[in-house]
Amino acid sequence: MSVPLFNLAPNLTVSRLCLGTMTFGEQNSLPQSLRLLDQAFDAGINFFDSAEMYPVPQRAETQGKSEEYFGQWVRKRKISRDRVVIATKVAGPSGQMSWIRDGPKCLDAKNITEAVDGSLKRLQMDHIDLYQIHWPDRFVYGSYPLSISPGDSLGLWTCHFKTNYVPMFGETEYDPVRQFSSVPIEEQLDALGRAVDAGKIRYIGLSNETPYGVMKFLHFAENNVHYPKIISVQNSYSLLCRTFDSGMAECCHHERIYVLGYSPLAMGILSGKYFASDGAPSDARLNLFKGRYSEGESRYSLARNTLKLATMEYLGIAEKYGLHPVSLAIAFVLNHPLVASTVFGVTKSWQLEEVISACNVELTSEIIADINKIHAKFPNPCP
């Protein structure tokens, strides 16, 4: 069984399963990571996703190892560069990761340029196929003209100013009162465009974005030939999180932007393992990193009753139709007409086998109808 392919952009064909590497360097050692990459590649997966901040939970001691491990695999196996598609991401403003450019404090041209070069060095590659902004950092009140000082190759902007808060990582409500200093989208596109022109990256994408953000990036790119157009947005999408369909789907459909749906198993919850009699293995992520992974624990809180009720009903659908729960979850995401690929993570070979087996499962109209009934009862318990 070979993993099907999808034409994401000109000369960029990706497998419909994308192996995420955020466990490499934390839960997975280098030898374990290499074996998982071997297994995925042999099954027809050519698409791999990473980020400069990985692995998670993020720590100064391990930062960048996910990219390093992938780069080592390509070199050790002597894999031709054109046989793999590597996507990675620049971290947005955080304040929590002081070991990454002091926070990072913002996502300006200097930070983007340094991040691109850092990822290329860790990967030991001359280019990145898809470079994504991990989460937003942008303004709303208007733009300032670009000002380039003599000898300044970065095209730094003259000032930053206040922006409205962007809900993400499980938050759903926009709060105009919450504001922080930010960077104009044009500055980010200018820096990314310079990296494209230099041959360092081929295409750009967004992640954890809103419809507003997608449309602004597209608007600026349409009005400046030097700015690259985004080709994808990597947002969460699963049986437990269909917020993409509320507003983002319309934007992506009309603008021909494809979705890379991450967390299709909702951090393993949709496999059913956390509701087993033994409460899931001790090395399952929500058990292993309890108290250390705030984003995951808040978004996928097992204490949330609606999450448990919805999951149990989806597990019931899988049993009713004789499907493995993983097959149901993965097939649902891949069934979406705007999903180019789903980004998943595994730590063990048998988990990878389950996901690979799921990619060719087709859901009947009856199964979809049953899924939608549950979604109507429990809409987006893991937004």
Tab-separated table of C-alpha atoms in Angstrom:
chain	number	residue	atom	x	y	z
A	1	MET	CA	0.000	0.000	0.000
A	2	SER	CA	1.470	3.330	-1.086
A	3	VAL	CA	0.513	6.686	0.361
A	4	PRO	CA	-1.322	8.802	-2.248
A	5	LEU	CA	0.165	12.077	-3.491
A	6	PHE	CA	-1.157	15.626	-3.887
A	7	ASN	CA	0.084	18.459	-6.103
A	8	LEU	CA	0.411	21.282	-3.572
A	9	ALA	CA	2.097	23.759	-5.944
A	10	PRO	CA	4.041	23.735	-9.230
A	11	ASN	CA	6.842	21.171	-8.882
A	12	LEU	CA	5.791	20.452	-5.298
A	13	THR	CA	4.075	17.084	-4.995
A	14	VAL	CA	3.531	15.903	-1.431
A	15	SER	CA	2.240	12.732	0.168
A	16	ARG	CA	-1.206	13.065	1.740
A	17	LEU	CA	0.371	11.985	5.006
A	18	CYS	CA	2.982	14.332	6.436
A	19	LEU	CA	5.163	13.012	9.238
A	20	GLY	CA	5.591	15.621	11.950
A	21	THR	CA	8.920	15.525	13.758
A	22	MET	CA	8.153	17.356	16.984
A	23	THR	CA	8.863	14.260	19.109
A	24	PHE	CA	12.340	13.815	17.607
A	25	GLY	CA	14.916	14.766	20.209
A	26	GLU	CA	12.572	14.461	23.189
A	27	GLN	CA	10.396	11.338	23.115
A	28	ASN	CA	12.393	9.799	20.293
A	29	SER	CA	16.165	9.330	20.286
A	30	LEU	CA	18.187	9.714	17.101
A	31	PRO	CA	18.184	5.959	16.296
A	32	GLN	CA	14.423	5.758	16.929
A	33	SER	CA	13.801	8.820	14.786
A	34	LEU	CA	15.855	7.422	11.920
A	35	ARG	CA	13.885	4.167	12.004
A	36	LEU	CA	10.566	5.995	11.914
A	37	LEU	CA	11.755	8.123	8.995
A	38	ASP	CA	12.898	4.978	7.163
A	39	GLN	CA	9.529	3.327	7.690
A	40	ALA	CA	7.583	6.387	6.585
A	41	PHE	CA	9.713	6.936	3.494
A	42	ASP	CA	9.481	3.279	2.481
A	43	ALA	CA	5.689	3.532	2.686
A	44	GLY	CA	5.617	6.457	0.271
A	45	ILE	CA	5.635	9.411	2.669
A	46	ASN	CA	7.811	12.145	1.165
A	47	PHE	CA	6.488	15.085	3.203
A	48	PHE	CA	7.997	15.971	6.595
A	49	ASP	CA	7.201	18.860	8.921
A	50	SER	CA	9.393	20.443	11.565
A	51	ALA	CA	9.956	23.793	13.318
A	52	GLU	CA	12.884	25.685	14.747
A	53	MET	CA	11.419	25.359	18.274
A	54	TYR	CA	10.939	21.551	18.133
A	55	PRO	CA	10.908	19.172	19.910
A	56	VAL	CA	8.121	19.766	22.414
A	57	PRO	CA	7.755	20.405	25.236
A	58	GLN	CA	10.280	23.051	24.258
A	59	ARG	CA	13.538	23.287	26.189
A	60	ALA	CA	16.791	25.124	25.579
A	61	GLU	CA	18.699	21.830	25.798
A	62	THR	CA	16.765	20.181	22.972
A	63	GLN	CA	15.768	23.103	20.721
A	64	GLY	CA	16.495	22.408	17.063
A	65	LYS	CA	17.104	18.676	17.428
A	66	SER	CA	14.057	17.763	15.333
A	67	GLU	CA	15.503	19.590	12.331
A	68	GLU	CA	18.966	18.186	13.053
A	69	TYR	CA	17.687	14.597	13.179
A	70	PHE	CA	15.857	14.967	9.874
A	71	GLY	CA	18.937	16.433	8.215
A	72	GLN	CA	21.085	13.601	9.545
A	73	TRP	CA	18.630	11.043	8.184
A	74	VAL	CA	18.786	12.518	4.670
A	75	ARG	CA	22.576	12.477	4.741
A	76	LYS	CA	23.027	9.073	6.375
A	77	ARG	CA	20.624	7.421	3.941
A	78	LYS	CA	22.064	9.369	0.987
A	79	ILE	CA	18.559	10.380	-0.104
A	80	SER	CA	18.386	12.639	-3.145
A	81	ARG	CA	17.142	16.061	-2.057
A	82	ASP	CA	14.383	16.116	-4.667
A	83	ARG	CA	12.823	12.954	-3.218
A	84	VAL	CA	11.748	14.618	0.026
A	85	VAL	CA	9.715	17.720	0.819
A	86	ILE	CA	10.707	19.428	4.054
A	87	ALA	CA	8.498	22.016	5.729
A	88	THR	CA	9.618	23.933	8.777
A	89	LYS	CA	8.541	27.010	10.709
A	90	VAL	CA	9.792	30.216	12.269
A	91	ALA	CA	8.641	30.810	15.848
A	92	GLY	CA	6.472	33.845	16.454
A	93	PRO	CA	6.645	36.130	19.494
A	94	SER	CA	6.530	34.136	22.696
A	95	GLY	CA	8.566	35.512	25.559
A	96	GLN	CA	8.739	31.972	26.922
A	97	MET	CA	11.616	30.716	24.781
A	98	SER	CA	14.459	33.047	25.693
A	99	TRP	CA	16.930	30.668	24.046
A	100	ILE	CA	15.438	31.484	20.608
A	101	ARG	CA	16.482	35.065	19.816
A	102	ASP	CA	15.491	36.313	23.276
A	103	GLY	CA	11.903	35.116	23.226
A	104	PRO	CA	11.439	35.509	20.305
A	105	LYS	CA	10.325	39.067	20.950
A	106	CYS	CA	8.845	39.647	17.500
A	107	LEU	CA	8.711	38.348	13.959
A	108	ASP	CA	10.531	41.081	12.090
A	109	ALA	CA	12.850	40.816	9.097
A	110	LYS	CA	15.922	40.232	11.245
A	111	ASN	CA	14.273	37.388	13.169
A	112	ILE	CA	12.934	35.737	10.021
A	113	THR	CA	16.300	35.953	8.250
A	114	GLU	CA	18.161	34.522	11.247
A	115	ALA	CA	15.554	31.770	11.636
A	116	VAL	CA	15.803	30.698	7.983
A	117	ASP	CA	19.593	30.518	8.184
A	118	GLY	CA	19.430	28.651	11.479
A	119	SER	CA	17.065	26.023	10.104
A	120	LEU	CA	19.194	25.532	6.984
A	121	LYS	CA	22.262	25.050	9.166
A	122	ARG	CA	20.551	22.472	11.382
A	123	LEU	CA	19.088	20.654	8.393
A	124	GLN	CA	22.409	20.981	6.556
A	125	MET	CA	20.493	21.729	3.363
A	126	ASP	CA	20.682	24.515	0.829
A	127	HIS	CA	16.926	25.141	0.686
A	128	ILE	CA	13.621	24.573	2.485
A	129	ASP	CA	10.628	23.532	0.389
A	130	LEU	CA	7.894	25.118	2.509
A	131	TYR	CA	8.647	27.768	5.121
A	132	GLN	CA	5.804	28.634	7.468
A	133	ILE	CA	5.092	31.295	10.083
A	134	HIS	CA	4.326	29.148	13.127
A	135	TRP	CA	1.877	31.645	14.638
A	136	PRO	CA	0.930	35.245	13.816
A	137	ASP	CA	2.602	38.521	14.653
A	138	ARG	CA	0.907	41.337	12.785
A	139	PHE	CA	-0.594	44.824	12.831
A	140	VAL	CA	-4.068	46.136	12.026
A	141	TYR	CA	-3.966	49.910	11.859
A	142	GLY	CA	-2.188	50.386	8.536
A	143	SER	CA	1.274	50.203	7.077
A	144	TYR	CA	4.381	52.313	7.124
A	145	PRO	CA	6.650	52.750	4.096
A	146	LEU	CA	9.654	50.479	3.803
A	147	SER	CA	12.902	52.234	4.672
A	148	ILE	CA	16.230	50.695	3.730
A	149	SER	CA	19.354	52.283	5.135
A	150	PRO	CA	22.585	52.293	3.113
A	151	GLY	CA	24.136	48.825	3.211
A	152	ASP	CA	21.067	47.341	4.930
A	153	SER	CA	20.079	44.189	3.060
A	154	LEU	CA	17.193	43.269	5.350
A	155	GLY	CA	14.822	46.075	4.496
A	156	LEU	CA	14.054	46.852	8.143
A	157	TRP	CA	10.939	48.851	8.931
A	158	THR	CA	11.142	52.162	10.719
A	159	CYS	CA	8.706	51.418	13.546
A	160	HIS	CA	6.425	48.883	15.164
A	161	PHE	CA	3.082	49.641	16.725
A	162	LYS	CA	0.073	48.156	18.502
A	163	THR	CA	-1.938	45.252	17.119
A	164	ASN	CA	-5.094	43.479	18.093
A	165	TYR	CA	-4.834	40.128	19.797
A	166	VAL	CA	-5.015	36.981	17.635
A	167	PRO	CA	-6.813	33.961	19.157
A	168	MET	CA	-4.936	30.692	18.574
A	169	PHE	CA	-3.912	27.349	20.110
A	170	GLY	CA	-7.422	26.513	21.250
A	171	GLU	CA	-8.688	30.041	21.924
A	172	THR	CA	-11.674	30.936	19.755
A	173	GLU	CA	-12.858	34.403	20.748
A	174	TYR	CA	-11.324	37.590	19.404
A	175	ASP	CA	-10.655	40.192	22.092
A	176	PRO	CA	-9.904	43.692	20.724
A	177	VAL	CA	-8.808	44.881	24.157
A	178	ARG	CA	-5.745	42.637	24.272
A	179	GLN	CA	-2.918	44.351	22.417
A	180	PHE	CA	0.834	44.006	22.048
A	181	SER	CA	3.630	45.359	19.878
A	182	SER	CA	3.804	43.740	16.474
A	183	VAL	CA	5.391	43.781	13.023
A	184	PRO	CA	3.746	44.718	9.703
A	185	ILE	CA	2.866	41.846	7.397
A	186	GLU	CA	4.697	43.633	4.575
A	187	GLU	CA	7.961	43.422	6.495
A	188	GLN	CA	7.483	39.704	6.979
A	189	LEU	CA	6.648	39.144	3.314
A	190	ASP	CA	9.623	41.248	2.260
A	191	ALA	CA	11.989	39.130	4.361
A	192	LEU	CA	10.436	35.914	3.092
A	193	GLY	CA	10.605	37.189	-0.485
A	194	ARG	CA	14.303	37.907	-0.097
A	195	ALA	CA	14.830	34.346	1.146
A	196	VAL	CA	12.933	33.024	-1.884
A	197	ASP	CA	15.022	35.173	-4.238
A	198	ALA	CA	18.184	33.879	-2.564
A	199	GLY	CA	17.075	30.276	-3.185
A	200	LYS	CA	16.833	29.516	0.529
A	201	ILE	CA	13.118	28.690	0.471
A	202	ARG	CA	10.804	27.657	-2.351
A	203	TYR	CA	7.316	28.361	-1.032
A	204	ILE	CA	5.773	29.988	2.021
A	205	GLY	CA	2.794	29.149	4.202
A	206	LEU	CA	1.062	30.149	7.414
A	207	SER	CA	0.111	28.221	10.528
A	208	ASN	CA	-2.404	28.721	13.341
A	209	GLU	CA	-3.907	31.547	11.311
A	210	THR	CA	-7.278	33.277	11.091
A	211	PRO	CA	-9.277	34.242	7.981
A	212	TYR	CA	-8.170	37.848	8.498
A	213	GLY	CA	-4.510	36.870	8.530
A	214	VAL	CA	-4.788	34.699	5.416
A	215	MET	CA	-6.542	37.400	3.447
A	216	LYS	CA	-4.095	40.130	4.496
A	217	PHE	CA	-1.090	38.053	3.444
A	218	LEU	CA	-2.774	37.386	0.095
A	219	HIS	CA	-3.776	41.029	-0.359
A	220	PHE	CA	-0.256	42.354	0.149
A	221	ALA	CA	1.241	39.689	-2.134
A	222	GLU	CA	-1.230	40.554	-4.892
A	223	ASN	CA	-0.172	44.197	-4.769
A	224	ASN	CA	3.588	43.697	-4.729
A	225	VAL	CA	5.336	41.408	-7.196
A	226	HIS	CA	8.286	41.056	-4.830
A	227	TYR	CA	6.171	39.403	-2.147
A	228	PRO	CA	5.619	35.622	-2.386
A	229	LYS	CA	2.090	34.233	-2.193
A	230	ILE	CA	1.252	31.753	0.531
A	231	ILE	CA	0.299	28.306	-0.769
A	232	SER	CA	-0.900	26.647	2.435
A	233	VAL	CA	-2.103	27.108	5.973
A	234	GLN	CA	-1.309	24.566	8.666
A	235	ASN	CA	-4.152	24.623	11.180
A	236	SER	CA	-5.581	22.045	13.529
A	237	TYR	CA	-8.276	19.849	11.969
A	238	SER	CA	-9.864	16.702	13.356
A	239	LEU	CA	-13.152	15.144	14.391
A	240	LEU	CA	-12.831	17.183	17.585
A	241	CYS	CA	-11.738	20.439	15.925
A	242	ARG	CA	-13.553	21.651	12.823
A	243	THR	CA	-13.200	25.386	13.451
A	244	PHE	CA	-11.465	25.675	10.068
A	245	ASP	CA	-14.860	25.176	8.419
A	246	SER	CA	-16.390	28.226	10.124
A	247	GLY	CA	-14.652	30.974	8.161
A	248	MET	CA	-11.274	29.820	6.977
A	249	ALA	CA	-12.686	27.279	4.527
A	250	GLU	CA	-14.368	29.960	2.428
A	251	CYS	CA	-11.155	31.981	2.213
A	252	CYS	CA	-9.036	28.987	1.268
A	253	HIS	CA	-11.558	27.684	-1.256
A	254	HIS	CA	-11.826	30.927	-3.216
A	255	GLU	CA	-8.136	31.785	-2.947
A	256	ARG	CA	-6.950	28.232	-3.740
A	257	ILE	CA	-5.022	27.834	-0.511
A	258	TYR	CA	-4.659	24.273	0.710
A	259	VAL	CA	-4.817	23.074	4.275
A	260	LEU	CA	-2.233	21.011	6.093
A	261	GLY	CA	-4.425	19.689	8.893
A	262	TYR	CA	-2.378	19.027	12.002
A	263	SER	CA	-3.284	16.953	15.061
A	264	PRO	CA	-5.742	14.671	13.210
A	265	LEU	CA	-5.844	12.376	16.267
A	266	ALA	CA	-6.202	15.280	18.727
A	267	MET	CA	-2.938	14.392	20.470
A	268	GLY	CA	-3.857	10.710	20.448
A	269	ILE	CA	-7.247	11.142	22.086
A	270	LEU	CA	-9.150	9.862	19.049
A	271	SER	CA	-7.220	6.587	19.173
A	272	GLY	CA	-9.204	5.878	22.339
A	273	LYS	CA	-6.116	5.079	24.395
A	274	TYR	CA	-6.824	7.641	27.121
A	275	PHE	CA	-10.203	6.075	27.835
A	276	ALA	CA	-8.911	2.538	28.259
A	277	SER	CA	-9.329	0.921	31.680
A	278	ASP	CA	-5.664	1.569	32.509
A	279	GLY	CA	-5.834	5.250	31.528
A	280	ALA	CA	-3.391	4.983	28.617
A	281	PRO	CA	0.310	4.069	28.767
A	282	SER	CA	2.559	6.122	31.016
A	283	ASP	CA	4.550	7.267	27.967
A	284	ALA	CA	1.469	8.690	26.197
A	285	ARG	CA	2.134	12.388	25.776
A	286	LEU	CA	-0.620	13.758	28.027
A	287	ASN	CA	0.604	11.441	30.788
A	288	LEU	CA	4.337	11.735	30.197
A	289	PHE	CA	4.397	15.540	30.134
A	290	LYS	CA	1.638	16.236	32.631
A	291	GLY	CA	2.210	19.686	34.068
A	292	ARG	CA	4.939	20.485	31.522
A	293	TYR	CA	2.991	21.042	28.306
A	294	SER	CA	0.465	23.802	28.979
A	295	GLU	CA	-0.661	24.310	25.371
A	296	GLY	CA	-1.432	20.629	24.911
A	297	GLU	CA	-3.018	20.107	28.296
A	298	SER	CA	-5.326	23.105	28.026
A	299	ARG	CA	-6.390	22.400	24.474
A	300	TYR	CA	-6.807	18.656	24.912
A	301	SER	CA	-7.894	18.565	28.543
A	302	LEU	CA	-9.113	15.088	29.450
A	303	ALA	CA	-11.099	16.656	32.277
A	304	ARG	CA	-13.427	18.317	29.758
A	305	ASN	CA	-16.642	16.289	29.788
A	306	THR	CA	-17.738	17.235	26.277
A	307	LEU	CA	-14.394	16.007	24.937
A	308	LYS	CA	-14.891	12.603	26.529
A	309	LEU	CA	-18.526	12.304	25.445
A	310	ALA	CA	-17.748	13.262	21.851
A	311	THR	CA	-14.741	10.945	21.672
A	312	MET	CA	-16.711	7.988	23.007
A	313	GLU	CA	-19.367	8.523	20.339
A	314	TYR	CA	-16.761	8.718	17.575
A	315	LEU	CA	-15.214	5.520	18.893
A	316	GLY	CA	-18.703	4.042	18.690
A	317	ILE	CA	-18.933	4.961	15.009
A	318	ALA	CA	-15.630	3.220	14.339
A	319	GLU	CA	-16.886	0.086	16.058
A	320	LYS	CA	-20.238	0.235	14.270
A	321	TYR	CA	-18.619	0.239	10.837
A	322	GLY	CA	-15.724	-2.074	11.639
A	323	LEU	CA	-13.038	0.613	11.387
A	324	HIS	CA	-10.003	1.193	13.539
A	325	PRO	CA	-10.473	4.488	15.446
A	326	VAL	CA	-7.270	5.820	13.875
A	327	SER	CA	-8.589	4.952	10.417
A	328	LEU	CA	-11.820	6.845	11.081
A	329	ALA	CA	-9.980	9.930	12.351
A	330	ILE	CA	-7.385	10.084	9.561
A	331	ALA	CA	-9.882	9.299	6.797
A	332	PHE	CA	-12.188	12.044	8.037
A	333	VAL	CA	-9.464	14.682	7.710
A	334	LEU	CA	-8.308	13.457	4.298
A	335	ASN	CA	-11.919	13.456	3.102
A	336	HIS	CA	-11.998	17.260	3.281
A	337	PRO	CA	-11.677	18.691	-0.249
A	338	LEU	CA	-9.309	21.464	0.887
A	339	VAL	CA	-6.910	19.234	2.835
A	340	ALA	CA	-3.740	18.538	0.884
A	341	SER	CA	-2.081	16.523	3.639
A	342	THR	CA	-2.544	15.769	7.308
A	343	VAL	CA	0.368	16.353	9.673
A	344	PHE	CA	0.613	13.626	12.294
A	345	GLY	CA	3.124	12.539	14.894
A	346	VAL	CA	4.096	9.109	16.166
A	347	THR	CA	6.672	7.742	18.571
A	348	LYS	CA	6.422	4.038	17.719
A	349	SER	CA	6.516	1.887	14.606
A	350	TRP	CA	3.111	0.304	15.213
A	351	GLN	CA	1.518	3.755	15.502
A	352	LEU	CA	2.963	4.694	12.140
A	353	GLU	CA	1.574	1.478	10.639
A	354	GLU	CA	-1.902	2.385	11.889
A	355	VAL	CA	-1.771	5.823	10.277
A	356	ILE	CA	-0.417	4.512	6.977
A	357	SER	CA	-3.163	1.888	6.863
A	358	ALA	CA	-5.752	4.605	7.353
A	359	CYS	CA	-4.824	6.801	4.408
A	360	ASN	CA	-6.674	4.705	1.826
A	361	VAL	CA	-9.862	4.238	3.861
A	362	GLU	CA	-12.928	5.795	2.238
A	363	LEU	CA	-15.842	6.962	4.332
A	364	THR	CA	-19.351	6.287	3.067
A	365	SER	CA	-22.105	8.891	3.119
A	366	GLU	CA	-23.675	6.992	6.027
A	367	ILE	CA	-20.506	7.300	8.100
A	368	ILE	CA	-20.207	10.998	7.302
A	369	ALA	CA	-23.840	11.526	8.308
A	370	ASP	CA	-23.223	9.829	11.652
A	371	ILE	CA	-20.103	11.937	12.204
A	372	ASN	CA	-22.022	15.141	11.508
A	373	LYS	CA	-24.728	14.180	14.003
A	374	ILE	CA	-22.111	13.905	16.745
A	375	HIS	CA	-20.507	17.170	15.661
A	376	ALA	CA	-23.890	18.885	15.970
A	377	LYS	CA	-24.195	17.599	19.548
A	378	PHE	CA	-20.595	18.352	20.548
A	379	PRO	CA	-19.164	21.021	18.241
A	380	ASN	CA	-15.398	21.469	18.493
A	381	PRO	CA	-14.569	20.267	22.021
A	382	CYS	CA	-10.874	20.751	21.139
A	383	PRO	CA	-10.881	24.035	19.180
